Short mmCIF file of C-alpha atoms in Angstrom, two decimals:
data_model
loop_
_atom_site.label_atom_id
_atom_site.label_comp_id
_atom_site.label_asym_id
_atom_site.label_seq_id
_atom_site.Cartn_x
_atom_site.Cartn_y
_atom_site.Cartn_z
CA UNK A 1 18.01 27.05 93.00
CA UNK A 2 17.07 24.84 95.97
CA UNK A 3 17.41 25.90 99.59
CA UNK A 4 18.65 23.70 102.42
CA UNK A 5 18.42 24.44 106.15
CA UNK A 6 20.69 22.49 108.51
CA UNK A 7 20.28 22.63 112.30
CA UNK A 8 23.11 21.43 114.58
CA UNK A 9 22.70 19.62 117.86
CA UNK A 10 23.65 21.22 121.15
CA UNK A 11 20.93 20.75 123.78
CA UNK A 12 19.71 23.98 125.32
CA UNK A 13 22.14 25.92 123.12
CA UNK A 14 19.65 25.37 120.27
CA UNK A 15 18.09 28.50 121.74
CA UNK A 16 20.64 30.35 119.56
CA UNK A 17 19.07 28.86 116.42
CA UNK A 18 15.63 30.11 117.41
CA UNK A 19 16.95 33.62 118.05
CA UNK A 20 18.76 33.54 114.68
CA UNK A 21 15.60 32.45 112.85
CA UNK A 22 13.66 35.19 114.63
CA UNK A 23 16.26 37.75 113.54
CA UNK A 24 15.88 36.59 109.93
CA UNK A 25 12.13 35.99 109.67
CA UNK A 26 10.57 37.96 112.50
CA UNK A 27 7.76 36.29 114.43
CA UNK A 28 6.00 34.47 111.58
CA UNK A 29 4.50 30.94 111.99
CA UNK A 30 6.87 27.99 111.76
CA UNK A 31 5.22 26.61 108.62
CA UNK A 32 6.03 29.82 106.75
CA UNK A 33 9.69 29.51 107.76
CA UNK A 34 9.85 25.86 106.66
CA UNK A 35 8.19 26.66 103.33
CA UNK A 36 11.13 28.93 102.54
CA UNK A 37 13.28 25.77 102.21
CA UNK A 38 13.28 22.62 100.10
CA UNK A 39 15.31 20.39 102.43
CA UNK A 40 15.56 20.64 106.23
CA UNK A 41 17.94 18.37 108.14
CA UNK A 42 18.38 18.45 111.92
CA UNK A 43 20.11 16.71 114.79
CA UNK A 44 19.51 16.64 118.54
CA UNK A 45 18.73 20.15 119.86
CA UNK A 46 18.23 21.26 116.26
CA UNK A 47 15.61 18.54 115.82
CA UNK A 48 13.70 19.97 118.79
CA UNK A 49 13.70 23.37 117.05
CA UNK A 50 12.51 21.64 113.87
CA UNK A 51 9.66 19.97 115.78
CA UNK A 52 8.53 23.36 117.12
CA UNK A 53 8.52 24.80 113.58
CA UNK A 54 6.58 21.77 112.30
CA UNK A 55 4.06 22.39 115.10
CA UNK A 56 3.69 25.86 113.50
CA UNK A 57 5.03 27.70 116.51
CA UNK A 58 6.34 31.22 115.95
CA UNK A 59 9.98 31.83 116.99
CA UNK A 60 8.63 33.67 120.05
CA UNK A 61 6.69 30.58 121.09
CA UNK A 62 9.65 28.33 120.23
CA UNK A 63 11.65 30.21 122.87
CA UNK A 64 9.31 28.87 125.57
CA UNK A 65 10.92 25.43 125.22
CA UNK A 66 13.96 26.92 126.94
CA UNK A 67 12.44 29.95 128.69
CA UNK A 68 9.85 27.83 130.51
CA UNK A 69 11.67 26.10 133.37
CA UNK A 70 9.03 23.35 133.53
CA UNK A 71 9.68 22.50 129.87
CA UNK A 72 13.46 22.54 130.38
CA UNK A 73 13.46 20.35 133.46
CA UNK A 74 10.95 17.92 131.95
CA UNK A 75 13.32 17.32 129.00
CA UNK A 76 16.39 17.17 131.26
CA UNK A 77 14.70 15.22 134.06
CA UNK A 78 17.07 13.79 136.66
CA UNK A 79 16.62 10.25 137.91
CA UNK A 80 16.24 9.67 141.62
CA UNK A 81 18.96 7.56 143.21
CA UNK A 82 16.78 4.43 143.38
CA UNK A 83 16.05 4.73 139.63
CA UNK A 84 19.71 4.87 138.62
CA UNK A 85 21.40 1.68 137.53
CA UNK A 86 24.72 0.61 139.00
CA UNK A 87 27.43 1.95 138.75
CA UNK A 88 26.19 5.39 137.61
CA UNK A 89 25.16 6.25 141.16
CA UNK A 90 28.85 6.04 142.06
CA UNK A 91 30.37 7.57 138.92
CA UNK A 92 28.06 10.58 139.26
CA UNK A 93 30.06 11.46 142.37
CA UNK A 94 32.91 12.24 139.93
CA UNK A 95 30.54 14.08 137.56
CA UNK A 96 30.79 11.24 135.02
CA UNK A 97 27.90 9.14 133.77
CA UNK A 98 24.25 9.67 132.75
CA UNK A 99 22.21 12.14 134.77
CA UNK A 100 18.85 12.22 132.98
CA UNK A 101 15.96 9.89 132.22
CA UNK A 102 15.40 8.86 128.60
CA UNK A 103 11.83 7.70 129.26
CA UNK A 104 10.86 10.98 130.95
CA UNK A 105 12.24 12.93 127.98
CA UNK A 106 9.87 11.08 125.64
CA UNK A 107 6.90 11.92 127.89
CA UNK A 108 8.05 15.54 127.94
CA UNK A 109 8.08 15.78 124.12
CA UNK A 110 4.57 14.34 123.91
CA UNK A 111 3.40 16.90 126.45
CA UNK A 112 5.17 19.86 124.81
CA UNK A 113 4.32 19.05 121.17
CA UNK A 114 0.69 18.00 121.47
CA UNK A 115 0.09 19.15 117.86
CA UNK A 116 2.45 16.43 116.63
CA UNK A 117 1.08 13.43 118.51
CA UNK A 118 1.08 10.30 116.29
CA UNK A 119 2.16 12.33 113.24
CA UNK A 120 4.26 10.25 110.87
CA UNK A 121 7.17 11.95 109.14
CA UNK A 122 5.58 11.07 105.78
CA UNK A 123 2.60 13.30 106.64
CA UNK A 124 4.66 16.35 107.65
CA UNK A 125 5.12 18.02 104.22
CA UNK A 126 1.35 18.10 103.63
CA UNK A 127 0.81 19.25 107.24
CA UNK A 128 3.26 22.14 106.68
CA UNK A 129 1.62 22.99 103.35
CA UNK A 130 4.51 22.18 100.98
CA UNK A 131 4.31 18.68 99.51
CA UNK A 132 7.82 18.92 98.02
CA UNK A 133 9.45 19.65 101.40
CA UNK A 134 12.03 17.06 102.50
CA UNK A 135 12.59 16.53 106.25
CA UNK A 136 15.53 14.52 107.63
CA UNK A 137 16.23 13.74 111.31
CA UNK A 138 19.59 12.23 112.31
CA UNK A 139 20.00 9.48 114.92
CA UNK A 140 22.44 6.70 115.78
CA UNK A 141 21.24 3.07 115.78
CA UNK A 142 23.02 1.58 118.82
CA UNK A 143 21.97 -2.00 118.00
CA UNK A 144 23.47 -1.94 114.50
CA UNK A 145 26.18 0.63 115.34
CA UNK A 146 25.47 2.95 112.43
CA UNK A 147 24.00 6.36 111.71
CA UNK A 148 20.30 6.21 110.85
CA UNK A 149 18.28 8.97 109.21
CA UNK A 150 14.50 9.17 109.47
CA UNK A 151 12.94 10.97 106.49
CA UNK A 152 9.64 12.36 105.28
CA UNK A 153 10.19 10.87 101.82
CA UNK A 154 11.55 7.93 99.84
CA UNK A 155 13.58 7.97 96.62
CA UNK A 156 11.25 5.84 94.51
CA UNK A 157 7.49 6.40 94.26
CA UNK A 158 5.47 3.37 95.24
CA UNK A 159 8.37 1.94 97.27
CA UNK A 160 7.95 3.99 100.42
CA UNK A 161 9.90 2.70 103.40
CA UNK A 162 8.47 2.22 106.86
CA UNK A 163 7.83 5.58 108.52
CA UNK A 164 8.54 6.92 112.00
CA UNK A 165 6.48 9.36 114.09
CA UNK A 166 8.24 12.72 114.31
CA UNK A 167 8.21 12.80 118.13
CA UNK A 168 9.88 9.37 118.24
CA UNK A 169 12.49 10.55 115.73
CA UNK A 170 13.40 13.70 117.70
CA UNK A 171 13.42 11.63 120.89
CA UNK A 172 16.11 9.39 119.39
CA UNK A 173 17.99 12.30 117.82
CA UNK A 174 18.20 14.25 121.09
CA UNK A 175 19.31 11.27 123.19
CA UNK A 176 22.89 12.31 124.01
CA UNK A 177 24.91 9.48 125.64
CA UNK A 178 27.64 9.03 128.25
CA UNK A 179 27.14 12.05 130.49
CA UNK A 180 23.52 12.87 129.72
CA UNK A 181 20.74 10.27 129.16
CA UNK A 182 20.67 6.83 130.72
CA UNK A 183 19.36 4.45 128.04
CA UNK A 184 19.00 4.33 124.25
CA UNK A 185 15.61 5.62 123.09
CA UNK A 186 13.53 2.53 122.28
CA UNK A 187 11.09 3.50 119.51
CA UNK A 188 8.81 1.50 117.24
CA UNK A 189 8.26 2.22 113.53
CA UNK A 190 4.74 2.46 112.17
CA UNK A 191 4.00 -0.07 109.44
CA UNK A 192 6.54 -2.84 110.11
CA UNK A 193 6.52 -2.49 113.89
CA UNK A 194 10.31 -2.64 113.95
CA UNK A 195 12.08 -1.50 117.12
CA UNK A 196 15.08 0.84 117.09
CA UNK A 197 17.41 1.65 119.98
CA UNK A 198 18.63 5.16 119.33
CA UNK A 199 21.25 7.61 120.52
CA UNK A 200 21.98 11.18 119.41
CA UNK A 201 22.95 11.44 115.72
CA UNK A 202 26.24 13.04 116.84
CA UNK A 203 27.61 9.53 117.48
CA UNK A 204 27.54 8.93 113.74
CA UNK A 205 29.47 12.18 113.18
CA UNK A 206 26.39 14.27 112.37
CA UNK A 207 26.08 16.76 115.20
CA UNK A 208 26.43 19.24 112.35
CA UNK A 209 24.31 17.39 109.76
CA UNK A 210 24.99 19.68 106.78
CA UNK A 211 27.20 17.23 104.84
CA UNK A 212 24.54 14.52 105.23
CA UNK A 213 21.91 16.96 103.94
CA UNK A 214 23.96 17.78 100.85
CA UNK A 215 24.51 14.08 100.16
CA UNK A 216 20.74 13.59 100.40
CA UNK A 217 20.28 16.45 97.89
CA UNK A 218 22.69 14.74 95.49
CA UNK A 219 20.79 11.44 95.87
CA UNK A 220 17.61 13.35 95.01
CA UNK A 221 19.21 14.50 91.75
CA UNK A 222 19.95 18.09 92.77
CA UNK A 223 23.13 19.70 91.45
CA UNK A 224 25.07 20.97 94.49
CA UNK A 225 25.92 24.13 92.58
CA UNK A 226 22.18 24.90 92.60
CA UNK A 227 21.93 24.76 96.40
CA UNK A 228 21.51 27.79 98.66
CA UNK A 229 22.89 26.60 102.02
CA UNK A 230 21.95 27.84 105.50
CA UNK A 231 23.68 26.00 108.36
CA UNK A 232 22.85 27.12 111.92
CA UNK A 233 25.06 26.01 114.81
CA UNK A 234 24.72 26.21 118.57
CA UNK A 235 28.09 27.84 119.41
CA UNK A 236 31.53 26.26 119.06
CA UNK A 237 34.15 26.41 121.79
CA UNK A 238 37.87 26.82 121.17
CA UNK A 239 40.03 25.99 124.23
CA UNK A 240 41.94 28.96 125.55
CA UNK A 241 45.72 29.00 126.06
CA UNK A 242 45.07 28.68 129.81
CA UNK A 243 42.96 25.52 129.35
CA UNK A 244 45.52 23.98 127.02
CA UNK A 245 48.32 24.76 129.48
CA UNK A 246 46.38 23.16 132.37
CA UNK A 247 45.87 19.98 130.37
CA UNK A 248 49.56 19.94 129.32
CA UNK A 249 50.74 20.32 132.94
CA UNK A 250 48.38 17.59 134.19
CA UNK A 251 49.49 15.22 131.42
CA UNK A 252 53.17 15.56 132.31
CA UNK A 253 52.54 15.42 136.07
CA UNK A 254 50.74 12.08 135.65
CA UNK A 255 53.33 10.75 133.17
CA UNK A 256 56.12 11.39 135.70
CA UNK A 257 54.28 10.36 138.88
CA UNK A 258 51.57 7.89 137.85
CA UNK A 259 52.60 5.31 140.48
CA UNK A 260 52.94 7.73 143.39
CA UNK A 261 50.08 10.14 142.73
CA UNK A 262 46.88 8.12 142.20
CA UNK A 263 44.59 11.12 142.77
CA UNK A 264 46.11 13.07 139.87
CA UNK A 265 46.00 9.93 137.72
CA UNK A 266 42.29 9.56 138.53
CA UNK A 267 41.66 13.21 137.70
CA UNK A 268 43.48 12.81 134.37
CA UNK A 269 41.47 9.67 133.56
CA UNK A 270 38.13 11.42 134.16
CA UNK A 271 39.34 14.52 132.28
CA UNK A 272 39.96 12.33 129.21
CA UNK A 273 36.61 10.54 129.56
CA UNK A 274 34.86 13.92 129.62
CA UNK A 275 36.83 15.22 126.63
CA UNK A 276 35.98 12.13 124.60
CA UNK A 277 32.28 12.29 125.50
CA UNK A 278 32.09 15.92 124.35
CA UNK A 279 33.94 15.58 121.04
CA UNK A 280 30.73 14.24 119.48
CA UNK A 281 29.17 17.63 120.19
CA UNK A 282 32.04 20.01 119.52
CA UNK A 283 33.73 18.03 116.70
CA UNK A 284 36.71 20.34 116.31
CA UNK A 285 37.64 21.08 113.62
CA UNK A 286 34.13 21.21 112.22
CA UNK A 287 34.55 18.86 109.26
CA UNK A 288 30.93 18.91 108.08
CA UNK A 289 30.79 22.57 107.08
CA UNK A 290 34.16 22.51 105.34
CA UNK A 291 33.46 19.26 103.44
CA UNK A 292 30.08 20.66 102.35
CA UNK A 293 31.75 23.84 101.14
CA UNK A 294 34.27 21.84 99.09
CA UNK A 295 31.50 19.66 97.62
CA UNK A 296 29.57 22.73 96.54
CA UNK A 297 32.46 24.86 95.25
CA UNK A 298 35.08 22.31 94.17
CA UNK A 299 37.69 24.01 91.98
CA UNK A 300 36.48 27.55 92.65
CA UNK A 301 38.77 30.14 94.24
CA UNK A 302 36.22 32.97 94.42
CA UNK A 303 35.50 32.64 98.16
CA UNK A 304 33.71 35.97 98.53
CA UNK A 305 31.18 35.17 95.79
CA UNK A 306 30.81 31.61 97.11
CA UNK A 307 29.79 32.86 100.55
CA UNK A 308 26.76 34.60 99.05
CA UNK A 309 25.06 31.19 98.74
CA UNK A 310 26.75 29.39 101.66
CA UNK A 311 25.71 30.71 105.07
CA UNK A 312 27.24 29.17 108.18
CA UNK A 313 26.16 30.87 111.40
CA UNK A 314 27.35 29.85 114.86
CA UNK A 315 28.97 31.88 117.67
CA UNK A 316 32.65 31.13 118.21
CA UNK A 317 33.62 31.14 121.88
CA UNK A 318 37.27 32.05 121.73
CA UNK A 319 39.40 34.71 123.35
CA UNK A 320 43.02 34.65 124.56
CA UNK A 321 43.56 38.40 124.79
CA UNK A 322 41.47 40.01 127.56
CA UNK A 323 43.43 43.27 127.69
CA UNK A 324 40.83 45.32 125.81
CA UNK A 325 37.73 43.63 127.25
CA UNK A 326 35.47 45.15 129.90
CA UNK A 327 34.87 43.29 133.18
CA UNK A 328 31.29 42.30 132.31
CA UNK A 329 32.43 40.67 129.07
CA UNK A 330 35.35 38.93 130.81
CA UNK A 331 32.95 37.49 133.38
CA UNK A 332 30.57 36.36 130.64
CA UNK A 333 33.34 34.54 128.74
CA UNK A 334 34.67 32.81 131.84
CA UNK A 335 31.16 31.48 132.62
CA UNK A 336 29.91 30.62 129.13
CA UNK A 337 33.02 28.56 128.30
CA UNK A 338 32.21 26.25 131.24
CA UNK A 339 28.51 25.89 130.38
CA UNK A 340 27.46 22.41 129.30
CA UNK A 341 24.74 21.50 126.76
CA UNK A 342 22.22 20.64 129.52
CA UNK A 343 21.65 24.23 130.61
CA UNK A 344 18.59 24.10 132.86
CA UNK A 345 18.86 27.00 135.30
CA UNK A 346 17.51 30.47 134.53
CA UNK A 347 21.07 31.82 134.82
CA UNK A 348 22.31 29.31 132.22
CA UNK A 349 19.58 30.24 129.76
CA UNK A 350 20.35 33.94 130.21
CA UNK A 351 24.03 33.23 129.52
CA UNK A 352 23.10 31.62 126.18
CA UNK A 353 20.94 34.65 125.33
CA UNK A 354 23.87 36.92 126.23
CA UNK A 355 26.02 34.80 123.92
CA UNK A 356 23.62 35.45 121.05
CA UNK A 357 23.57 39.20 121.75
CA UNK A 358 27.38 39.48 121.92
CA UNK A 359 27.60 37.50 118.67
CA UNK A 360 25.01 39.71 117.01
CA UNK A 361 26.86 42.83 118.17
CA UNK A 362 30.12 41.52 116.70
CA UNK A 363 31.92 40.99 120.02
CA UNK A 364 32.06 37.26 119.31
CA UNK A 365 33.31 35.96 115.98
CA UNK A 366 31.09 33.89 113.73
CA UNK A 367 32.44 30.36 113.23
CA UNK A 368 34.54 30.10 110.09
CA UNK A 369 34.11 27.45 107.41
CA UNK A 370 37.90 26.99 107.55
CA UNK A 371 40.24 28.14 110.29
CA UNK A 372 43.67 27.32 111.68
CA UNK A 373 46.16 28.39 114.35
CA UNK A 374 49.25 30.50 113.66
CA UNK A 375 52.70 29.98 115.20
CA UNK A 376 51.59 31.69 118.41
CA UNK A 377 48.53 29.45 118.51
CA UNK A 378 46.20 32.34 117.78
CA UNK A 379 43.13 31.47 115.73
CA UNK A 380 42.99 32.60 112.10
CA UNK A 381 39.65 32.63 110.27
CA UNK A 382 40.43 31.75 106.64
CA UNK A 383 37.10 31.12 104.87
CA UNK A 384 33.63 32.15 105.99
CA UNK A 385 31.65 35.08 107.34
CA UNK A 386 33.60 36.49 110.28
CA UNK A 387 30.65 38.39 111.73
CA UNK A 388 26.99 37.69 112.40
CA UNK A 389 25.98 40.84 110.51
CA UNK A 390 27.87 39.82 107.36
CA UNK A 391 26.29 36.35 107.28
CA UNK A 392 22.80 37.69 107.98
CA UNK A 393 23.17 40.35 105.25
CA UNK A 394 24.07 37.74 102.62
CA UNK A 395 21.31 35.41 103.82
CA UNK A 396 18.69 38.13 103.51
CA UNK A 397 19.96 39.58 100.22
CA UNK A 398 20.62 36.31 98.39
CA UNK A 399 17.66 34.50 99.93
CA UNK A 400 15.29 37.13 98.60
CA UNK A 401 16.56 36.48 95.06
CA UNK A 402 15.32 32.89 95.18
CA UNK A 403 12.10 32.29 93.21
CA UNK A 404 9.10 31.64 95.43
CA UNK A 405 7.41 29.27 92.98
CA UNK A 406 10.23 26.74 92.78
CA UNK A 407 9.47 23.44 90.99
CA UNK A 408 9.14 20.38 93.20
CA UNK A 409 12.24 18.37 94.12
#
């Protein structure tokens, strides 16, 4: 049995992944956590968590990336007006367009992860202490308009491909476009000296990179039925009935009055631009987890047994019925739903921590592998662990059954 860890993107929300890993492993060094897996694949915020683990930080120390305001604001560093390129200075007035500096983010990573300076991905398995470990970081190659994965390995011995430094790889992977960072991350590979211009791997459809990780496992000759899967998300939002009704009303108001109400038309235009820019992060419905589940258990109907070796953990932000909720929880939900991925204030970070605690306590559902809406548009969770506690129990019980001296991949 081989174990795969997949880490979603999600900016500051990756804090949830660190808290989940701490719940599972305690405060052990990052290398010990990584050595519990055979394949680790990450995107964006998840790649930042991966970098911290590769640096051998404990989960407690990993939290400083988001707890330390200097770290947060150095990653999400706003450009001064004179540094912005036209027309983003104008579009920012409508809360549309890039707000943060790509070049400053790269400097921030080099300052935060000093242990990883100039470390090629090919050297990471030996650095961690497990030569068979496979590391994959997802990006999007803007020049060639295709997803690009940077790996710690090649498929054929003696035919190693050009390698990339891990800090450069996470810089490209975490470079969210449109409403976040201003330019593609320009990075140079090691041996060939080839330049890449990179955006967040979510643009290639890999914000949740699990399906890509399983395909990599297949290419490595691993039978998917022999995989123990752990996929950690960064919270998934389901629009409430109120939000859907607001969008519906705006749509019809603009359709009827587009020539006589330019302000509403402009609002509708920007609303759609924002929705499109965020679909790369939210990707509803979450195809990657479901496709991975089908690949692993094709033809099987025993969902309960299947879940023992397929762990998907991510808080689900959804609630249409507030009648039995206390005021504190109602306030939390109303604020967390509006929170973007670039959470930089202390209040924002605390909201994400509250999200984890509510999820852990069972007040928030765990994201299902498969879900749908009923006739009343209420969400039905069909396949998957419905609660944090159920998923964690299976992870701990089944994970402990895995042999510790697994043969090399």
